[in-house]
GROMACS .gro file of N, CA and C in nm:
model
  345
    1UNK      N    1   9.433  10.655  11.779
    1UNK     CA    2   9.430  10.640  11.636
    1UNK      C    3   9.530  10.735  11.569
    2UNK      N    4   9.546  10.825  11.632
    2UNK     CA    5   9.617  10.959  11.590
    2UNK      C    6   9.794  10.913  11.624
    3UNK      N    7   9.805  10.853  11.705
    3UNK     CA    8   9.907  10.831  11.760
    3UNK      C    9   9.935  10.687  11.641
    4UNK      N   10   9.918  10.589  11.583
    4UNK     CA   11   9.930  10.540  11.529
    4UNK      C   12   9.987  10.554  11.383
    5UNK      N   13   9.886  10.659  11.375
    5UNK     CA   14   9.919  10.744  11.220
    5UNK      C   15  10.100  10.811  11.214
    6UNK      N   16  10.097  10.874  11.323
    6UNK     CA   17  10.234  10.889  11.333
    6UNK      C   18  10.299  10.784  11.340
    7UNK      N   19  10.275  10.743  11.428
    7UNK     CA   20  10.391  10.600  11.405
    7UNK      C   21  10.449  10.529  11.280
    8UNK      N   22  10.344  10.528  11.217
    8UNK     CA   23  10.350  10.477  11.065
    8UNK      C   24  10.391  10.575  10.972
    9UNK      N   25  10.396  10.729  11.026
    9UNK     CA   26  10.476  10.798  10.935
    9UNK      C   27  10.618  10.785  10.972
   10UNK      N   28  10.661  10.752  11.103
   10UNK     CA   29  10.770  10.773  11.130
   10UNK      C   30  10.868  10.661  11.083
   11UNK      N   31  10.810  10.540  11.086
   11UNK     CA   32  10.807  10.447  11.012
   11UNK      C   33  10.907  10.454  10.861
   12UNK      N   34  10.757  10.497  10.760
   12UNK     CA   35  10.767  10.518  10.660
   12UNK      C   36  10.908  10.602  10.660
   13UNK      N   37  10.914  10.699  10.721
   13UNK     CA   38  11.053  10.774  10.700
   13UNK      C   39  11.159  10.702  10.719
   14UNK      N   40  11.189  10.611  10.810
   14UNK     CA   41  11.287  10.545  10.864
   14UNK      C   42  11.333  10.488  10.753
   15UNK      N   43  11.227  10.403  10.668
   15UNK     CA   44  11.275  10.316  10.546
   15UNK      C   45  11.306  10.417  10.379
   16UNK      N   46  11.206  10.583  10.392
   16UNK     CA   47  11.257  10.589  10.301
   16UNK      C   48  11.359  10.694  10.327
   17UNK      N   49  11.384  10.712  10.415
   17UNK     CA   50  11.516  10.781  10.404
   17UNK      C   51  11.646  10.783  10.319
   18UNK      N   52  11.667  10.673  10.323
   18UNK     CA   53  11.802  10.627  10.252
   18UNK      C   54  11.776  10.696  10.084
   19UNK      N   55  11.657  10.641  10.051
   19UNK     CA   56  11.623  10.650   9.937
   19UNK      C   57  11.604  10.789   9.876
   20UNK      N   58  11.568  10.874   9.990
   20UNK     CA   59  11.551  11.030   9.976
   20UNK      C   60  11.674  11.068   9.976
   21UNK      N   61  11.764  11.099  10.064
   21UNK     CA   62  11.920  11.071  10.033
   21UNK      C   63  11.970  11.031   9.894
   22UNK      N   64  11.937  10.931   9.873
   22UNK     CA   65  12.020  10.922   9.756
   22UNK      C   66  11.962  10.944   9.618
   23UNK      N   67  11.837  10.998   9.602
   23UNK     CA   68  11.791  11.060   9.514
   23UNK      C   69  11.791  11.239   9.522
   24UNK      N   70  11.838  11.285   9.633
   24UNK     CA   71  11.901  11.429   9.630
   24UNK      C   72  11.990  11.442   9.597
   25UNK      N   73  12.057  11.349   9.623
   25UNK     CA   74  12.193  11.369   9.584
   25UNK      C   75  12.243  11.310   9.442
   26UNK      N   76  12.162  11.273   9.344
   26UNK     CA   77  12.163  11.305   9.197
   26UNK      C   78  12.073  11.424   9.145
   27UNK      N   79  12.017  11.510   9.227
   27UNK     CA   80  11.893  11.610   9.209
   27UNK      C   81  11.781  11.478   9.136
   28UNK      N   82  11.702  11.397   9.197
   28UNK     CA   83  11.607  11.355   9.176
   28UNK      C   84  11.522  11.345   9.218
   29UNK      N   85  11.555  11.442   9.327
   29UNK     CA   86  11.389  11.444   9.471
   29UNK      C   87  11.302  11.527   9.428
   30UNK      N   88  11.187  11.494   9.425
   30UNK     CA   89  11.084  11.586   9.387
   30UNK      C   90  10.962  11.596   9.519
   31UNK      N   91  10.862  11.685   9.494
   31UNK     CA   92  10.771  11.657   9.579
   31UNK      C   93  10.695  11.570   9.581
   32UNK      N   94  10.679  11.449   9.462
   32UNK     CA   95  10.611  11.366   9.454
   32UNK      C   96  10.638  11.252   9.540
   33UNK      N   97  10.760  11.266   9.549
   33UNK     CA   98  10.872  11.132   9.672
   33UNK      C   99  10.816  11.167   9.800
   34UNK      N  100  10.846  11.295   9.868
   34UNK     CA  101  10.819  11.326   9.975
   34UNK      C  102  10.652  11.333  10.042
   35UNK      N  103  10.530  11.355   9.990
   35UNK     CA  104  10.433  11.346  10.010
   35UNK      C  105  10.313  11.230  10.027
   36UNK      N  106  10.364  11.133   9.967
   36UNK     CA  107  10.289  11.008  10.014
   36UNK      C  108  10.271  10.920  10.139
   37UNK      N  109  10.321  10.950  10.246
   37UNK     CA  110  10.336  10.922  10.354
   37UNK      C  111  10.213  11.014  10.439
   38UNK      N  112  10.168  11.085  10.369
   38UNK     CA  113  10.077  11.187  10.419
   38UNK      C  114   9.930  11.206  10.312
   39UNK      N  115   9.943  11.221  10.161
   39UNK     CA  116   9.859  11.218  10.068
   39UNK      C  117   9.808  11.108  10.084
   40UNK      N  118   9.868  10.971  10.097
   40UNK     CA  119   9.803  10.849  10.057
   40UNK      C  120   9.711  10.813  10.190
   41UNK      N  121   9.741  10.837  10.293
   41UNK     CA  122   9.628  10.816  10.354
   41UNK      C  123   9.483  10.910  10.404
   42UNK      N  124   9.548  10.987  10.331
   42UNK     CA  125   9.397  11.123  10.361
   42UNK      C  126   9.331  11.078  10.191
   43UNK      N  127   9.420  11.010  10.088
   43UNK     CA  128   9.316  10.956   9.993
   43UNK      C  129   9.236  10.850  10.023
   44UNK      N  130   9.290  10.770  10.107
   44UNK     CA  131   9.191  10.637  10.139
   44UNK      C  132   9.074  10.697  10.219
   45UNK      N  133   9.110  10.771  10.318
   45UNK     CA  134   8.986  10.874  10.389
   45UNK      C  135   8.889  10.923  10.297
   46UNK      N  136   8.927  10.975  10.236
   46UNK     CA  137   8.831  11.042  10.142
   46UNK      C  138   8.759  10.927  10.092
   47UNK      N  139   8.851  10.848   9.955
   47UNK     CA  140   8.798  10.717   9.916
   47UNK      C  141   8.694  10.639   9.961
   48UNK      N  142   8.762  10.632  10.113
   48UNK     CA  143   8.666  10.531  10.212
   48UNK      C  144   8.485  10.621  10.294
   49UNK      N  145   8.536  10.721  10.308
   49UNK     CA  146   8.441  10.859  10.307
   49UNK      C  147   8.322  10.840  10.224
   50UNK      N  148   8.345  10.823  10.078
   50UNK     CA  149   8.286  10.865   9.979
   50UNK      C  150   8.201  10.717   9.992
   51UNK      N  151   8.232  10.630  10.034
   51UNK     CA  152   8.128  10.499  10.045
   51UNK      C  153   8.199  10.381   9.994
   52UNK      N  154   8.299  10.436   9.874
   52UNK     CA  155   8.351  10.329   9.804
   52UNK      C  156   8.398  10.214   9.856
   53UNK      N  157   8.396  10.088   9.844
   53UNK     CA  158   8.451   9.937   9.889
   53UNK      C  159   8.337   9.913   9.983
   54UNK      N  160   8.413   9.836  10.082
   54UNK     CA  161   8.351   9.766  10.185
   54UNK      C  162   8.373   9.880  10.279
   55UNK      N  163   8.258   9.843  10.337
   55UNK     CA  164   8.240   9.939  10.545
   55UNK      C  165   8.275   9.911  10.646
   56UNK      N  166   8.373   9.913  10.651
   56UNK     CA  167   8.456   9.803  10.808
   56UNK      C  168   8.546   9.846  10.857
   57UNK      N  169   8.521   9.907  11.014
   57UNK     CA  170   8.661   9.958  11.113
   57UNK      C  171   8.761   9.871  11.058
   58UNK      N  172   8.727   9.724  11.058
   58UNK     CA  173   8.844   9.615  11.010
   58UNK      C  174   8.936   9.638  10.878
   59UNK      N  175   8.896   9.738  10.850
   59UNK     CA  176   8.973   9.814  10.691
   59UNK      C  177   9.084   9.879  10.684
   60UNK      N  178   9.078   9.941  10.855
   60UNK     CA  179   9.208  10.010  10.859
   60UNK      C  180   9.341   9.969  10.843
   61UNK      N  181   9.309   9.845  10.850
   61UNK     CA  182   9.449   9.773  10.774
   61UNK      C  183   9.511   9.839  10.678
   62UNK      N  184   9.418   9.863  10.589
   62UNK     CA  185   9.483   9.916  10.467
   62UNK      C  186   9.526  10.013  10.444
   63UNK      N  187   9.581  10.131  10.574
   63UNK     CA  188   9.682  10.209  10.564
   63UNK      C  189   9.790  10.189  10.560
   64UNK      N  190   9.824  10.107  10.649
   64UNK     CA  191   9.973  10.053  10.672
   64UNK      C  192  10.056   9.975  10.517
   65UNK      N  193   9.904   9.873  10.520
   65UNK     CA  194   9.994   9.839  10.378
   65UNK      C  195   9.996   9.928  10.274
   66UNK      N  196   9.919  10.038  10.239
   66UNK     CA  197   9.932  10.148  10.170
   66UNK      C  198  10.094  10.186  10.201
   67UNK      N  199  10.142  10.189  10.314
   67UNK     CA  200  10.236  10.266  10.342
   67UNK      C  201  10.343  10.174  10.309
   68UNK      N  202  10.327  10.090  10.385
   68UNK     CA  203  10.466   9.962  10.340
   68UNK      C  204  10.481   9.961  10.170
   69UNK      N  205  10.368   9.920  10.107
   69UNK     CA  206  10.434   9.939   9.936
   69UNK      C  207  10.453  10.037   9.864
   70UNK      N  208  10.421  10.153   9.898
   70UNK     CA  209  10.426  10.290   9.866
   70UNK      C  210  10.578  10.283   9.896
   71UNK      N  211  10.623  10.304  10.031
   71UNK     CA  212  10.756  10.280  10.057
   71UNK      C  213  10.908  10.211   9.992
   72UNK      N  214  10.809  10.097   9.967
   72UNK     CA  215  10.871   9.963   9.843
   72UNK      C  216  10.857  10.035   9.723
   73UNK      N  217  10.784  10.087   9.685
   73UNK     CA  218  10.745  10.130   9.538
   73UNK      C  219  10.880  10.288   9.527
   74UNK      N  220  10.932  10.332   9.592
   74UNK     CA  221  10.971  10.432   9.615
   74UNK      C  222  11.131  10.411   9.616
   75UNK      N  223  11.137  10.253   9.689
   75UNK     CA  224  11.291  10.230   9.650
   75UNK      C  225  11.377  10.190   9.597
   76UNK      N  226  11.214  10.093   9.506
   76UNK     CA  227  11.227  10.026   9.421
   76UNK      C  228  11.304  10.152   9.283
   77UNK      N  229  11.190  10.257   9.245
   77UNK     CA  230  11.247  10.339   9.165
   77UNK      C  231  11.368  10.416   9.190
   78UNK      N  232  11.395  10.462   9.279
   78UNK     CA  233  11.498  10.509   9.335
   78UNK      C  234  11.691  10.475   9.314
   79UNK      N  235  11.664  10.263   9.324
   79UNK     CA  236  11.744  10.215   9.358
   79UNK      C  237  11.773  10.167   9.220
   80UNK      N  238  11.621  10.108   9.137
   80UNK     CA  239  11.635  10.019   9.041
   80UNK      C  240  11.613  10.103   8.915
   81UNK      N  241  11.490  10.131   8.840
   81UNK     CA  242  11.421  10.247   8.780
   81UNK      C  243  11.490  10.334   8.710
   82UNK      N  244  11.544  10.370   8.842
   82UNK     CA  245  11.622  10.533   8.785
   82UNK      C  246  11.732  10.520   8.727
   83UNK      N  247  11.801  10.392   8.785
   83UNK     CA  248  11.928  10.353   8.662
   83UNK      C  249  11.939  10.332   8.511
   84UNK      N  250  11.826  10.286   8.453
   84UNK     CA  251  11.772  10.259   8.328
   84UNK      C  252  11.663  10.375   8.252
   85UNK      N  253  11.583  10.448   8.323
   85UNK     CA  254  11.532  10.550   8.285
   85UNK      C  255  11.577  10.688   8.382
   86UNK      N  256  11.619  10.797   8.299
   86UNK     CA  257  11.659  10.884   8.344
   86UNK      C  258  11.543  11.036   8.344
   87UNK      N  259  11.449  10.949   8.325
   87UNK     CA  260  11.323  11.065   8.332
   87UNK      C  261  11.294  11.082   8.460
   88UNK      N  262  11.370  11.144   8.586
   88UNK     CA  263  11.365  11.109   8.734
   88UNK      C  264  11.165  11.155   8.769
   89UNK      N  265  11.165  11.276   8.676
   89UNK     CA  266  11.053  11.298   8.753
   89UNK      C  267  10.957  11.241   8.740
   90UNK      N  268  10.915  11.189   8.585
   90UNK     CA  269  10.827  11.125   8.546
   90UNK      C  270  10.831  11.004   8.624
   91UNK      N  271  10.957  10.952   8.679
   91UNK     CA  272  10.981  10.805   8.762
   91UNK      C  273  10.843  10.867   8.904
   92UNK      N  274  10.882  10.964   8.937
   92UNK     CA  275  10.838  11.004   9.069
   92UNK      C  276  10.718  10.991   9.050
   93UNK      N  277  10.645  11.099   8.964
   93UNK     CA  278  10.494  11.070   8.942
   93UNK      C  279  10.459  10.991   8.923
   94UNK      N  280  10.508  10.846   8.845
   94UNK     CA  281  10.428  10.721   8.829
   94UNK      C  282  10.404  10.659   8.979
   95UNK      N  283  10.548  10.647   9.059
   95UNK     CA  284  10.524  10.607   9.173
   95UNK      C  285  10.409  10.639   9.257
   96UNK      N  286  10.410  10.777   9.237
   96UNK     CA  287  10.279  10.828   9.360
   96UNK      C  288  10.148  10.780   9.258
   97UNK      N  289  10.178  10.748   9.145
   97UNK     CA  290  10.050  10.725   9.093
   97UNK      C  291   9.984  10.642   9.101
   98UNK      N  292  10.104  10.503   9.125
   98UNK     CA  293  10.108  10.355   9.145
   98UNK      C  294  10.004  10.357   9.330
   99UNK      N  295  10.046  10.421   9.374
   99UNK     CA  296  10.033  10.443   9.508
   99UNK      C  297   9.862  10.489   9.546
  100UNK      N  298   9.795  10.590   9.463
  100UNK     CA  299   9.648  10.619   9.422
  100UNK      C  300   9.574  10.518   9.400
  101UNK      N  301   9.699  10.397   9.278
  101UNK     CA  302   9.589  10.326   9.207
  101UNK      C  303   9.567  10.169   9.361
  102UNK      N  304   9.690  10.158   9.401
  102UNK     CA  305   9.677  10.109   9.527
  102UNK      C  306   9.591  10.107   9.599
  103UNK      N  307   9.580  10.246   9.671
  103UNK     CA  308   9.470  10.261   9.759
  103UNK      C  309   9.315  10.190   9.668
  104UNK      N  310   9.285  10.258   9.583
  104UNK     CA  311   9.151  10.199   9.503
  104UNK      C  312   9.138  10.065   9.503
  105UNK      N  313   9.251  10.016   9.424
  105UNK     CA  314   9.225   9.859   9.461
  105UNK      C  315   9.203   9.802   9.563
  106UNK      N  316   9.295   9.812   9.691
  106UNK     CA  317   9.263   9.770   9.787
  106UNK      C  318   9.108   9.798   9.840
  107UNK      N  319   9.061   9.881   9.864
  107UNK     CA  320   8.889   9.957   9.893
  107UNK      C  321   8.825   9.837   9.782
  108UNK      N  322   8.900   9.826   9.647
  108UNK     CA  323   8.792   9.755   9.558
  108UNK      C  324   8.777   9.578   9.608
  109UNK      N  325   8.938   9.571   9.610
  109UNK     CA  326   8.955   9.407   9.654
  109UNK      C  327   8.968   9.314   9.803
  110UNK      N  328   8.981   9.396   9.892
  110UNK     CA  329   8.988   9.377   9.992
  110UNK      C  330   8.835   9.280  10.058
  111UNK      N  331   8.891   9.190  10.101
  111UNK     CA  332   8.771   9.135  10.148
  111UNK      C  333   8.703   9.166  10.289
  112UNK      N  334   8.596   9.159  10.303
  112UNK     CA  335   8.486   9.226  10.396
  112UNK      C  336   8.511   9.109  10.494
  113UNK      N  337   8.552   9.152  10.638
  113UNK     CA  338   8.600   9.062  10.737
  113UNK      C  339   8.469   9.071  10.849
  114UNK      N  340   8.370   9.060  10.861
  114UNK     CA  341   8.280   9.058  10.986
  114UNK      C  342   8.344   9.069  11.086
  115UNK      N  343   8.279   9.120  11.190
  115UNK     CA  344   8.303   9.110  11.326
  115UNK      C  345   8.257   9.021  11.427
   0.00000   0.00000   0.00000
């Protein structure tokens, strides 16, 4: 399981790399860019911890896609976003915010798959 988690961070880096790159190099990297690859799934833990959604090993799905649109959401601002609004950081925090409200939904909407 542990070994997975990495994978999917390593992942995640692979794709946002570019994007980290080229938001340093206008000074637009913040810590909000860099930490979701790691925050967002110790929030679904918790989230999922706390009882909220459905109860199902079959749930773990929803890290990955946590990670894949978090990712998307990241290069999206990066690439698109930041050209038109120049509030870089405030760009950053919405992203990771977008990314919180993610996880919740998914726990909220995700349908309960039996075994």
């Amino acid at each position: 399981m542990v070994e997975a988690f990495f994978i999917f961070i390593l992942i995640y880096v692979a794709f946002a790399l570019l994007a980290w790159i080229n938001a340093k190099s206008r000074g637009a990297l913040y810590w909000s860019d860099l930490c979701p690859p790691v925050v967002l799934p110790l929030f679904w833990v918790a989230v999922t911890s706390s009882g909220y959604g459905h109860q199902s090993l079959s749930h773990i799905v929803e890290v990955p896609i946590v990670l894949i649109l978090s990712v998307l959401f990241l290069n999206i601002r990066v690439f698109v976003v930041d050209r038109y609004k120049k509030n870089y950081k405030v760009n950053s925090y919405v992203v990771l915010g977008l990314g919180l409200i993610l996880v919740l939904s998914l726990r909220t909407f995700m349908p309960y798959l039996p075994q």
